[in-house]
PDB file of C-alpha atoms and ligand atoms in Angstrom:
ATOM      1  CA  UNK A   1     110.442 142.505  70.467  1.00  0.00           C
ATOM      2  CA  UNK A   2     111.773 146.160  69.617  1.00  0.00           C
ATOM      3  CA  UNK A   3     114.349 147.896  72.170  1.00  0.00           C
ATOM      4  CA  UNK A   4     114.707 151.281  72.104  1.00  0.00           C
ATOM      5  CA  UNK A   5     116.614 153.920  73.471  1.00  0.00           C
ATOM      6  CA  UNK A   6     115.145 157.045  72.835  1.00  0.00           C
ATOM      7  CA  UNK A   7     112.360 158.827  73.982  1.00  0.00           C
ATOM      8  CA  UNK A   8     110.831 159.878  70.269  1.00  0.00           C
ATOM      9  CA  UNK A   9     111.459 156.613  69.343  1.00  0.00           C
ATOM     10  CA  UNK A  10     109.195 154.863  72.237  1.00  0.00           C
ATOM     11  CA  UNK A  11     106.944 157.573  71.617  1.00  0.00           C
ATOM     12  CA  UNK A  12     106.825 156.918  67.907  1.00  0.00           C
ATOM     13  CA  UNK A  13     106.368 152.981  68.449  1.00  0.00           C
ATOM     14  CA  UNK A  14     103.727 153.453  71.027  1.00  0.00           C
ATOM     15  CA  UNK A  15     101.563 156.002  68.989  1.00  0.00           C
ATOM     16  CA  UNK A  16     101.724 153.305  65.768  1.00  0.00           C
ATOM     17  CA  UNK A  17     100.476 150.521  68.344  1.00  0.00           C
ATOM     18  CA  UNK A  18      97.658 152.239  70.386  1.00  0.00           C
ATOM     19  CA  UNK A  19      95.880 153.944  67.326  1.00  0.00           C
ATOM     20  CA  UNK A  20      93.497 151.034  67.011  1.00  0.00           C
ATOM     21  CA  UNK A  21      92.170 151.384  70.790  1.00  0.00           C
ATOM     22  CA  UNK A  22      95.039 149.133  71.803  1.00  0.00           C
ATOM     23  CA  UNK A  23      95.450 149.625  75.677  1.00  0.00           C
ATOM     24  CA  UNK A  24      99.057 150.053  76.883  1.00  0.00           C
ATOM     25  CA  UNK A  25     100.856 147.622  79.884  1.00  0.00           C
ATOM     26  CA  UNK A  26     103.713 149.421  81.337  1.00  0.00           C
ATOM     27  CA  UNK A  27     106.722 147.829  84.006  1.00  0.00           C
ATOM     28  CA  UNK A  28     109.136 149.760  84.588  1.00  0.00           C
ATOM     29  CA  UNK A  29     112.244 148.003  85.940  1.00  0.00           C
ATOM     30  CA  UNK A  30     115.809 148.442  86.991  1.00  0.00           C
ATOM     31  CA  UNK A  31     116.596 145.516  85.102  1.00  0.00           C
ATOM     32  CA  UNK A  32     118.573 142.107  86.369  1.00  0.00           C
ATOM     33  CA  UNK A  33     115.292 140.517  85.552  1.00  0.00           C
ATOM     34  CA  UNK A  34     113.971 137.525  87.702  1.00  0.00           C
ATOM     35  CA  UNK A  35     110.588 135.890  87.635  1.00  0.00           C
ATOM     36  CA  UNK A  36     109.575 138.767  89.766  1.00  0.00           C
ATOM     37  CA  UNK A  37     109.377 141.318  87.213  1.00  0.00           C
ATOM     38  CA  UNK A  38     108.301 138.446  84.743  1.00  0.00           C
ATOM     39  CA  UNK A  39     105.309 138.122  86.394  1.00  0.00           C
ATOM     40  CA  UNK A  40     104.767 141.657  85.991  1.00  0.00           C
ATOM     41  CA  UNK A  41     105.654 141.759  82.559  1.00  0.00           C
ATOM     42  CA  UNK A  42     103.261 138.293  81.685  1.00  0.00           C
ATOM     43  CA  UNK A  43     100.642 140.180  83.489  1.00  0.00           C
ATOM     44  CA  UNK A  44     100.703 143.483  81.627  1.00  0.00           C
ATOM     45  CA  UNK A  45     100.288 141.260  78.326  1.00  0.00           C
ATOM     46  CA  UNK A  46      97.946 139.233  79.725  1.00  0.00           C
ATOM     47  CA  UNK A  47      95.677 142.385  80.453  1.00  0.00           C
ATOM     48  CA  UNK A  48      96.856 144.615  77.557  1.00  0.00           C
ATOM     49  CA  UNK A  49      97.382 144.342  73.955  1.00  0.00           C
ATOM     50  CA  UNK A  50     100.504 146.155  74.196  1.00  0.00           C
ATOM     51  CA  UNK A  51     103.088 145.330  76.758  1.00  0.00           C
ATOM     52  CA  UNK A  52     105.819 148.312  77.618  1.00  0.00           C
ATOM     53  CA  UNK A  53     108.533 147.505  79.984  1.00  0.00           C
ATOM     54  CA  UNK A  54     111.458 149.609  81.254  1.00  0.00           C
ATOM     55  CA  UNK A  55     115.220 149.215  81.871  1.00  0.00           C
ATOM     56  CA  UNK A  56     116.701 151.932  83.870  1.00  0.00           C
ATOM     57  CA  UNK A  57     119.089 151.878  86.987  1.00  0.00           C
ATOM     58  CA  UNK A  58     117.578 155.295  88.035  1.00  0.00           C
ATOM     59  CA  UNK A  59     120.488 157.545  89.546  1.00  0.00           C
ATOM     60  CA  UNK A  60     118.457 159.893  91.450  1.00  0.00           C
ATOM     61  CA  UNK A  61     116.847 157.188  93.499  1.00  0.00           C
ATOM     62  CA  UNK A  62     120.505 155.841  95.061  1.00  0.00           C
ATOM     63  CA  UNK A  63     121.997 157.861  97.655  1.00  0.00           C
ATOM     64  CA  UNK A  64     126.070 158.697  97.061  1.00  0.00           C
ATOM     65  CA  UNK A  65     126.847 155.646  99.498  1.00  0.00           C
ATOM     66  CA  UNK A  66     124.538 153.284  98.234  1.00  0.00           C
ATOM     67  CA  UNK A  67     124.936 150.300  95.399  1.00  0.00           C
ATOM     68  CA  UNK A  68     124.618 152.539  91.397  1.00  0.00           C
ATOM     69  CA  UNK A  69     127.450 151.523  90.397  1.00  0.00           C
ATOM     70  CA  UNK A  70     127.707 147.929  91.414  1.00  0.00           C
ATOM     71  CA  UNK A  71     123.871 147.152  90.655  1.00  0.00           C
ATOM     72  CA  UNK A  72     124.154 144.231  88.643  1.00  0.00           C
ATOM     73  CA  UNK A  73     123.326 144.590  84.800  1.00  0.00           C
ATOM     74  CA  UNK A  74     122.830 142.208  81.776  1.00  0.00           C
ATOM     75  CA  UNK A  75     120.768 143.739  78.921  1.00  0.00           C
ATOM     76  CA  UNK A  76     121.157 140.996  76.768  1.00  0.00           C
ATOM     77  CA  UNK A  77     119.910 138.232  78.896  1.00  0.00           C
ATOM     78  CA  UNK A  78     116.739 140.848  80.571  1.00  0.00           C
ATOM     79  CA  UNK A  79     116.299 141.519  76.288  1.00  0.00           C
ATOM     80  CA  UNK A  80     115.717 137.940  75.720  1.00  0.00           C
ATOM     81  CA  UNK A  81     113.399 136.675  78.968  1.00  0.00           C
ATOM     82  CA  UNK A  82     111.209 139.908  78.911  1.00  0.00           C
ATOM     83  CA  UNK A  83     110.765 138.875  75.355  1.00  0.00           C
ATOM     84  CA  UNK A  84     109.846 135.666  76.445  1.00  0.00           C
ATOM     85  CA  UNK A  85     107.175 137.179  79.050  1.00  0.00           C
ATOM     86  CA  UNK A  86     105.359 138.826  76.272  1.00  0.00           C
ATOM     87  CA  UNK A  87     106.819 142.283  76.360  1.00  0.00           C
ATOM     88  CA  UNK A  88     106.261 143.654  72.910  1.00  0.00           C
ATOM     89  CA  UNK A  89     108.159 146.925  73.448  1.00  0.00           C
ATOM     90  CA  UNK A  90     111.596 147.279  75.535  1.00  0.00           C
ATOM     91  CA  UNK A  91     112.520 150.724  76.708  1.00  0.00           C
ATOM     92  CA  UNK A  92     116.175 151.225  77.567  1.00  0.00           C
ATOM     93  CA  UNK A  93     117.366 155.081  77.890  1.00  0.00           C
ATOM     94  CA  UNK A  94     120.805 156.231  78.826  1.00  0.00           C
ATOM     95  CA  UNK A  95     121.099 158.484  81.626  1.00  0.00           C
ATOM     96  CA  UNK A  96     121.517 161.220  79.933  1.00  0.00           C
ATOM     97  CA  UNK A  97     118.218 160.240  77.824  1.00  0.00           C
ATOM     98  CA  UNK A  98     116.525 160.778  81.321  1.00  0.00           C
ATOM     99  CA  UNK A  99     118.410 163.511  82.902  1.00  0.00           C
ATOM    100  CA  UNK A 100     119.598 165.451  80.286  1.00  0.00           C
ATOM    101  CA  UNK A 101     121.994 168.598  81.084  1.00  0.00           C
ATOM    102  CA  UNK A 102     120.084 171.034  82.481  1.00  0.00           C
ATOM    103  CA  UNK A 103     117.367 168.697  84.064  1.00  0.00           C
ATOM    104  CA  UNK A 104     116.386 170.657  87.734  1.00  0.00           C
ATOM    105  CA  UNK A 105     112.228 169.120  87.926  1.00  0.00           C
ATOM    106  CA  UNK A 106     111.646 166.725  90.885  1.00  0.00           C
ATOM    107  CA  UNK A 107     108.178 164.944  91.955  1.00  0.00           C
ATOM    108  CA  UNK A 108     108.256 164.460  95.786  1.00  0.00           C
ATOM    109  CA  UNK A 109     105.204 162.761  97.713  1.00  0.00           C
ATOM    110  CA  UNK A 110     105.475 164.675 100.995  1.00  0.00           C
ATOM    111  CA  UNK A 111     104.954 163.757 104.418  1.00  0.00           C
ATOM    112  CA  UNK A 112     104.397 160.553 106.745  1.00  0.00           C
ATOM    113  CA  UNK A 113     104.139 158.270 103.501  1.00  0.00           C
ATOM    114  CA  UNK A 114     107.671 158.774 102.466  1.00  0.00           C
ATOM    115  CA  UNK A 115     109.394 159.649 105.521  1.00  0.00           C
ATOM    116  CA  UNK A 116     109.287 156.546 107.371  1.00  0.00           C
ATOM    117  CA  UNK A 117     110.006 152.967 106.663  1.00  0.00           C
ATOM    118  CA  UNK A 118     112.449 152.807 104.021  1.00  0.00           C
ATOM    119  CA  UNK A 119     111.993 156.773 103.581  1.00  0.00           C
ATOM    120  CA  UNK A 120     113.590 157.139 106.993  1.00  0.00           C
ATOM    121  CA  UNK A 121     117.105 155.250 106.540  1.00  0.00           C
ATOM    122  CA  UNK A 122     116.920 156.600 102.308  1.00  0.00           C
ATOM    123  CA  UNK A 123     116.684 159.751 102.366  1.00  0.00           C
ATOM    124  CA  UNK A 124     115.556 161.256  98.827  1.00  0.00           C
ATOM    125  CA  UNK A 125     115.136 157.737  97.393  1.00  0.00           C
ATOM    126  CA  UNK A 126     110.991 158.175  97.113  1.00  0.00           C
ATOM    127  CA  UNK A 127     111.624 161.495  95.587  1.00  0.00           C
ATOM    128  CA  UNK A 128     113.801 159.445  92.859  1.00  0.00           C
ATOM    129  CA  UNK A 129     111.595 157.321  92.436  1.00  0.00           C
ATOM    130  CA  UNK A 130     108.407 159.588  91.704  1.00  0.00           C
ATOM    131  CA  UNK A 131     110.365 161.680  89.613  1.00  0.00           C
ATOM    132  CA  UNK A 132     111.551 158.798  87.171  1.00  0.00           C
ATOM    133  CA  UNK A 133     107.906 157.271  87.524  1.00  0.00           C
ATOM    134  CA  UNK A 134     106.390 160.041  86.335  1.00  0.00           C
ATOM    135  CA  UNK A 135     108.811 161.102  83.651  1.00  0.00           C
ATOM    136  CA  UNK A 136     108.362 157.740  82.224  1.00  0.00           C
ATOM    137  CA  UNK A 137     104.489 157.066  82.677  1.00  0.00           C
ATOM    138  CA  UNK A 138     104.649 161.111  80.587  1.00  0.00           C
ATOM    139  CA  UNK A 139     106.915 159.350  77.881  1.00  0.00           C
ATOM    140  CA  UNK A 140     105.072 155.459  77.736  1.00  0.00           C
ATOM    141  CA  UNK A 141     101.204 157.137  78.503  1.00  0.00           C
ATOM    142  CA  UNK A 142      99.710 153.805  79.724  1.00  0.00           C
ATOM    143  CA  UNK A 143      96.525 152.559  81.106  1.00  0.00           C
ATOM    144  CA  UNK A 144      98.143 150.283  83.320  1.00  0.00           C
ATOM    145  CA  UNK A 145     101.342 150.145  85.738  1.00  0.00           C
ATOM    146  CA  UNK A 146     102.789 147.242  87.141  1.00  0.00           C
ATOM    147  CA  UNK A 147     104.317 146.970  90.152  1.00  0.00           C
ATOM    148  CA  UNK A 148     105.225 144.420  92.828  1.00  0.00           C
ATOM    149  CA  UNK A 149     103.827 143.841  96.211  1.00  0.00           C
ATOM    150  CA  UNK A 150     107.383 143.357  97.342  1.00  0.00           C
ATOM    151  CA  UNK A 151     108.133 146.808  97.587  1.00  0.00           C
ATOM    152  CA  UNK A 152     104.721 147.954  99.145  1.00  0.00           C
ATOM    153  CA  UNK A 153     106.025 151.409 100.445  1.00  0.00           C
ATOM    154  CA  UNK A 154     106.959 152.022  96.248  1.00  0.00           C
ATOM    155  CA  UNK A 155     103.193 151.274  95.975  1.00  0.00           C
ATOM    156  CA  UNK A 156     101.596 153.128  98.313  1.00  0.00           C
ATOM    157  CA  UNK A 157     103.886 156.394  97.347  1.00  0.00           C
ATOM    158  CA  UNK A 158     103.354 156.050  93.389  1.00  0.00           C
ATOM    159  CA  UNK A 159      99.414 155.594  93.863  1.00  0.00           C
ATOM    160  CA  UNK A 160      99.668 158.521  95.638  1.00  0.00           C
ATOM    161  CA  UNK A 161     101.101 160.889  93.374  1.00  0.00           C
ATOM    162  CA  UNK A 162      98.802 159.120  91.125  1.00  0.00           C
ATOM    163  CA  UNK A 163      95.890 160.673  92.829  1.00  0.00           C
ATOM    164  CA  UNK A 164      97.423 163.638  93.763  1.00  0.00           C
ATOM    165  CA  UNK A 165      98.558 164.719  90.139  1.00  0.00           C
ATOM    166  CA  UNK A 166      95.533 163.147  88.661  1.00  0.00           C
ATOM    167  CA  UNK A 167      97.316 160.570  86.490  1.00  0.00           C
ATOM    168  CA  UNK A 168      94.554 158.611  84.545  1.00  0.00           C
ATOM    169  CA  UNK A 169      96.546 155.375  85.118  1.00  0.00           C
ATOM    170  CA  UNK A 170      95.387 152.480  86.986  1.00  0.00           C
ATOM    171  CA  UNK A 171      97.954 150.460  89.113  1.00  0.00           C
ATOM    172  CA  UNK A 172      98.337 146.442  89.326  1.00  0.00           C
ATOM    173  CA  UNK A 173     100.163 144.954  91.913  1.00  0.00           C
ATOM    174  CA  UNK A 174     101.184 141.499  91.996  1.00  0.00           C
ATOM    175  CA  UNK A 175     102.403 139.277  94.570  1.00  0.00           C
ATOM    176  CA  UNK A 176     106.003 138.895  96.147  1.00  0.00           C
ATOM    177  CA  UNK A 177     107.269 136.182  93.841  1.00  0.00           C
ATOM    178  CA  UNK A 178     109.568 133.689  95.933  1.00  0.00           C
ATOM    179  CA  UNK A 179     112.295 131.127  95.931  1.00  0.00           C
ATOM    180  CA  UNK A 180     111.158 127.798  96.901  1.00  0.00           C
ATOM    181  CA  UNK A 181     112.817 128.509 100.323  1.00  0.00           C
ATOM    182  CA  UNK A 182     110.670 131.590 100.624  1.00  0.00           C
ATOM    183  CA  UNK A 183     113.285 134.370  99.892  1.00  0.00           C
ATOM    184  CA  UNK A 184     111.723 137.143  98.083  1.00  0.00           C
ATOM    185  CA  UNK A 185     113.403 137.488  94.487  1.00  0.00           C
ATOM    186  CA  UNK A 186     115.489 140.285  94.398  1.00  0.00           C
ATOM    187  CA  UNK A 187     118.040 141.521  91.776  1.00  0.00           C
ATOM    188  CA  UNK A 188     120.326 142.613  94.949  1.00  0.00           C
ATOM    189  CA  UNK A 189     120.348 138.705  96.470  1.00  0.00           C
ATOM    190  CA  UNK A 190     123.088 138.230  93.900  1.00  0.00           C
ATOM    191  CA  UNK A 191     125.267 140.026  96.529  1.00  0.00           C
ATOM    192  CA  UNK A 192     124.771 137.521  99.198  1.00  0.00           C
ATOM    193  CA  UNK A 193     127.435 134.884  99.681  1.00  0.00           C
ATOM    194  CA  UNK A 194     126.794 131.367 100.380  1.00  0.00           C
ATOM    195  CA  UNK A 195     126.288 131.931 104.379  1.00  0.00           C
ATOM    196  CA  UNK A 196     124.270 135.091 103.671  1.00  0.00           C
ATOM    197  CA  UNK A 197     121.844 133.205 101.573  1.00  0.00           C
ATOM    198  CA  UNK A 198     120.960 130.910 103.959  1.00  0.00           C
ATOM    199  CA  UNK A 199     120.808 133.798 106.851  1.00  0.00           C
ATOM    200  CA  UNK A 200     118.811 135.714 104.348  1.00  0.00           C
ATOM    201  CA  UNK A 201     115.934 133.280 105.132  1.00  0.00           C
ATOM    202  CA  UNK A 202     115.084 134.762 108.236  1.00  0.00           C
ATOM    203  CA  UNK A 203     113.133 137.194 106.745  1.00  0.00           C
ATOM    204  CA  UNK A 204     110.667 135.255 105.162  1.00  0.00           C
ATOM    205  CA  UNK A 205     110.688 132.926 108.142  1.00  0.00           C
ATOM    206  CA  UNK A 206     109.845 135.283 110.550  1.00  0.00           C
ATOM    207  CA  UNK A 207     106.671 136.790 108.387  1.00  0.00           C
ATOM    208  CA  UNK A 208     105.566 133.675 107.750  1.00  0.00           C
ATOM    209  CA  UNK A 209     105.919 132.888 111.991  1.00  0.00           C
ATOM    210  CA  UNK A 210     104.518 136.222 112.603  1.00  0.00           C
ATOM    211  CA  UNK A 211     101.720 135.387 109.922  1.00  0.00           C
ATOM    212  CA  UNK A 212     100.585 132.342 112.378  1.00  0.00           C
ATOM    213  CA  UNK A 213     101.021 134.032 115.397  1.00  0.00           C
ATOM    214  CA  UNK A 214      98.023 136.599 114.108  1.00  0.00           C
ATOM    215  CA  UNK A 215      96.148 133.496 112.416  1.00  0.00           C
ATOM    216  CA  UNK A 216      95.741 132.175 115.860  1.00  0.00           C
ATOM    217  CA  UNK A 217      94.751 135.364 117.635  1.00  0.00           C
ATOM    218  CA  UNK A 218      97.229 137.590 118.201  1.00  0.00           C
ATOM    219  CA  UNK A 219      96.262 141.259 117.918  1.00  0.00           C
ATOM    220  CA  UNK A 220      99.687 142.391 119.839  1.00  0.00           C
ATOM    221  CA  UNK A 221     101.210 144.807 117.542  1.00  0.00           C
ATOM    222  CA  UNK A 222     104.612 145.119 119.958  1.00  0.00           C
ATOM    223  CA  UNK A 223     104.493 141.233 120.616  1.00  0.00           C
ATOM    224  CA  UNK A 224     104.305 140.736 116.974  1.00  0.00           C
ATOM    225  CA  UNK A 225     107.403 142.974 116.209  1.00  0.00           C
ATOM    226  CA  UNK A 226     109.600 141.912 119.299  1.00  0.00           C
ATOM    227  CA  UNK A 227     109.304 138.010 118.235  1.00  0.00           C
ATOM    228  CA  UNK A 228     110.397 139.519 115.059  1.00  0.00           C
ATOM    229  CA  UNK A 229     112.842 141.511 116.257  1.00  0.00           C
ATOM    230  CA  UNK A 230     114.211 138.335 118.243  1.00  0.00           C
ATOM    231  CA  UNK A 231     113.611 135.803 115.121  1.00  0.00           C
ATOM    232  CA  UNK A 232     116.212 138.303 112.783  1.00  0.00           C
ATOM    233  CA  UNK A 233     118.546 138.985 115.347  1.00  0.00           C
ATOM    234  CA  UNK A 234     119.290 135.312 115.966  1.00  0.00           C
ATOM    235  CA  UNK A 235     120.769 135.329 112.137  1.00  0.00           C
ATOM    236  CA  UNK A 236     124.521 136.600 112.417  1.00  0.00           C
ATOM    237  CA  UNK A 237     125.020 138.237 109.499  1.00  0.00           C
ATOM    238  CA  UNK A 238     121.546 140.004 110.299  1.00  0.00           C
ATOM    239  CA  UNK A 239     121.416 143.972 111.207  1.00  0.00           C
ATOM    240  CA  UNK A 240     117.924 144.653 111.416  1.00  0.00           C
ATOM    241  CA  UNK A 241     116.612 148.323 109.447  1.00  0.00           C
ATOM    242  CA  UNK A 242     113.688 148.427 110.594  1.00  0.00           C
ATOM    243  CA  UNK A 243     110.526 146.379 111.732  1.00  0.00           C
ATOM    244  CA  UNK A 244     107.096 148.171 111.397  1.00  0.00           C
ATOM    245  CA  UNK A 245     103.582 147.203 111.243  1.00  0.00           C
ATOM    246  CA  UNK A 246     101.373 149.743 109.590  1.00  0.00           C
ATOM    247  CA  UNK A 247      98.297 150.219 107.649  1.00  0.00           C
ATOM    248  CA  UNK A 248      98.680 148.861 104.144  1.00  0.00           C
ATOM    249  CA  UNK A 249      97.300 152.031 102.456  1.00  0.00           C
ATOM    250  CA  UNK A 250      98.534 155.023 104.565  1.00  0.00           C
ATOM    251  CA  UNK A 251     101.296 153.287 106.517  1.00  0.00           C
ATOM    252  CA  UNK A 252      99.922 154.542 109.788  1.00  0.00           C
ATOM    253  CA  UNK A 253     101.122 153.320 112.943  1.00  0.00           C
ATOM    254  CA  UNK A 254      98.567 150.844 113.851  1.00  0.00           C
ATOM    255  CA  UNK A 255      97.773 149.973 117.753  1.00  0.00           C
ATOM    256  CA  UNK A 256      96.035 146.492 116.859  1.00  0.00           C
ATOM    257  CA  UNK A 257      96.616 144.108 114.383  1.00  0.00           C
ATOM    258  CA  UNK A 258      92.971 144.978 112.333  1.00  0.00           C
ATOM    259  CA  UNK A 259      91.882 145.806 109.102  1.00  0.00           C
ATOM    260  CA  UNK A 260      94.297 146.245 106.250  1.00  0.00           C
ATOM    261  CA  UNK A 261      97.441 144.951 107.980  1.00  0.00           C
ATOM    262  CA  UNK A 262     101.418 145.375 106.455  1.00  0.00           C
ATOM    263  CA  UNK A 263     104.360 143.838 108.397  1.00  0.00           C
ATOM    264  CA  UNK A 264     107.277 145.410 106.162  1.00  0.00           C
ATOM    265  CA  UNK A 265     110.994 144.985 107.523  1.00  0.00           C
ATOM    266  CA  UNK A 266     114.125 146.068 106.042  1.00  0.00           C
ATOM    267  CA  UNK A 267     117.119 144.212 107.223  1.00  0.00           C
ATOM    268  CA  UNK A 268     121.081 144.098 106.097  1.00  0.00           C
ATOM    269  CA  UNK A 269     122.156 140.441 105.739  1.00  0.00           C
ATOM    270  CA  UNK A 270     126.454 141.172 105.491  1.00  0.00           C
ATOM    271  CA  UNK A 271     126.388 144.556 103.633  1.00  0.00           C
ATOM    272  CA  UNK A 272     122.850 143.850 101.638  1.00  0.00           C
ATOM    273  CA  UNK A 273     120.371 145.766 102.321  1.00  0.00           C
ATOM    274  CA  UNK A 274     117.070 143.289 102.008  1.00  0.00           C
ATOM    275  CA  UNK A 275     113.436 144.040 102.478  1.00  0.00           C
ATOM    276  CA  UNK A 276     110.258 142.131 102.804  1.00  0.00           C
ATOM    277  CA  UNK A 277     106.956 142.189 103.576  1.00  0.00           C
ATOM    278  CA  UNK A 278     103.445 140.584 104.708  1.00  0.00           C
ATOM    279  CA  UNK A 279     100.252 141.763 103.964  1.00  0.00           C
ATOM    280  CA  UNK A 280      96.816 140.497 105.752  1.00  0.00           C
ATOM    281  CA  UNK A 281      93.398 141.682 105.866  1.00  0.00           C
ATOM    282  CA  UNK A 282      91.996 141.019 109.266  1.00  0.00           C
ATOM    283  CA  UNK A 283      88.736 140.891 110.862  1.00  0.00           C
TER     284      UNK A 283
HETATM  285  P1  LIG B   1     113.070 146.720  90.755  1.00  0.00           P
HETATM  286  O1  LIG B   1     113.691 146.240  89.460  1.00  0.00           O
HETATM  287  O2  LIG B   1     114.003 146.208  91.641  1.00  0.00           O
HETATM  288  O3  LIG B   1     113.004 148.416  90.484  1.00  0.00           O
HETATM  289  O4  LIG B   1     111.732 146.269  90.114  1.00  0.00           O
HETATM  290  C1  LIG B   1     111.008 146.613  89.450  1.00  0.00           C
HETATM  291  C2  LIG B   1     109.334 145.833  89.998  1.00  0.00           C
HETATM  292  O5  LIG B   1     109.766 144.451  90.337  1.00  0.00           O
HETATM  293  C3  LIG B   1     108.557 146.962  90.990  1.00  0.00           C
HETATM  294  O6  LIG B   1     107.577 146.964  90.957  1.00  0.00           O
HETATM  295  C4  LIG B   1     108.903 145.646  92.209  1.00  0.00           C
HETATM  296  O7  LIG B   1     107.992 145.696  93.366  1.00  0.00           O
HETATM  297  C5  LIG B   1     108.821 144.349  91.252  1.00  0.00           C
HETATM  298  N1  LIG B   1     109.629 143.632  91.903  1.00  0.00           N
HETATM  299  C6  LIG B   1     110.839 143.273  92.200  1.00  0.00           C
HETATM  300  N2  LIG B   1     111.094 142.216  92.914  1.00  0.00           N
HETATM  301  C7  LIG B   1     109.857 141.356  93.071  1.00  0.00           C
HETATM  302  C8  LIG B   1     109.118 140.199  93.336  1.00  0.00           C
HETATM  303  N3  LIG B   1     109.962 139.226  94.164  1.00  0.00           N
HETATM  304  N4  LIG B   1     107.912 139.894  93.180  1.00  0.00           N
HETATM  305  C9  LIG B   1     107.109 140.498  92.773  1.00  0.00           C
HETATM  306  N5  LIG B   1     107.445 141.779  92.324  1.00  0.00           N
HETATM  307  C10 LIG B   1     108.860 141.999  92.316  1.00  0.00           C
END
């Protein structure tokens, strides 16, 4: 695996690697890698000749009051994990490489898809995400890009951007990787205290219970939402940001649990904001 920090370098490496019609699979990340990230990297390598990953803690997707400064970083460990997962090229640009002095162009997906759920509580977040992802796509020129279902809204927003801007890139969405007790893996889980780590289980547990309610025939959105709300409120350190039940692709509200259903939740456990979701196809 080669680690490169400059745009000209990664372009050169990819050009060299792709002149034999090799396909490129790309995994953008913010690092502090865990099994969730590694599952995307393994899929990228399994489905393409060349697997490229990036590690970039993107400042434009953090609000001033968020955790940009303290976001966990460990490049040495990340590089070793990425290599073992089959990554051929690891792109680790500095902030000035991506946002040089005078940078002044942003990509923004408009409408409901970015203004609700996480977009509501984190205004500007998706504008930062789509700006950096479109830049990385222009730099890496991948055939396929790999994203986690963990960030369900991010997937919907990026797919909208790809359609709207005629990118010829296929997205591959990989399932949520969880700890054995159900907690969805996240780089931010390291912020949790021992007690908060226990409380955090309320997210996945509530989604599991909601799934059972739906499987046993409950189609009432408000009943499912109320159930999750009450359940999560029982955890002492939990503050609910949102509990939404929407169409998986459009993120539009739904009246009954039918079709492509996404239950998406965001909950602060102490000071740590966690997200989780459940995707179901209901006949
Ligand atoms: P991040 O480094 O948090 O920006 O995440 C980089 C990519 O890894 C995104 O596509 C995430 O959706 C994905 N990802 C993060 N956590 C998980 C997880 N627990 N399971 C699957 N994919 C994940």
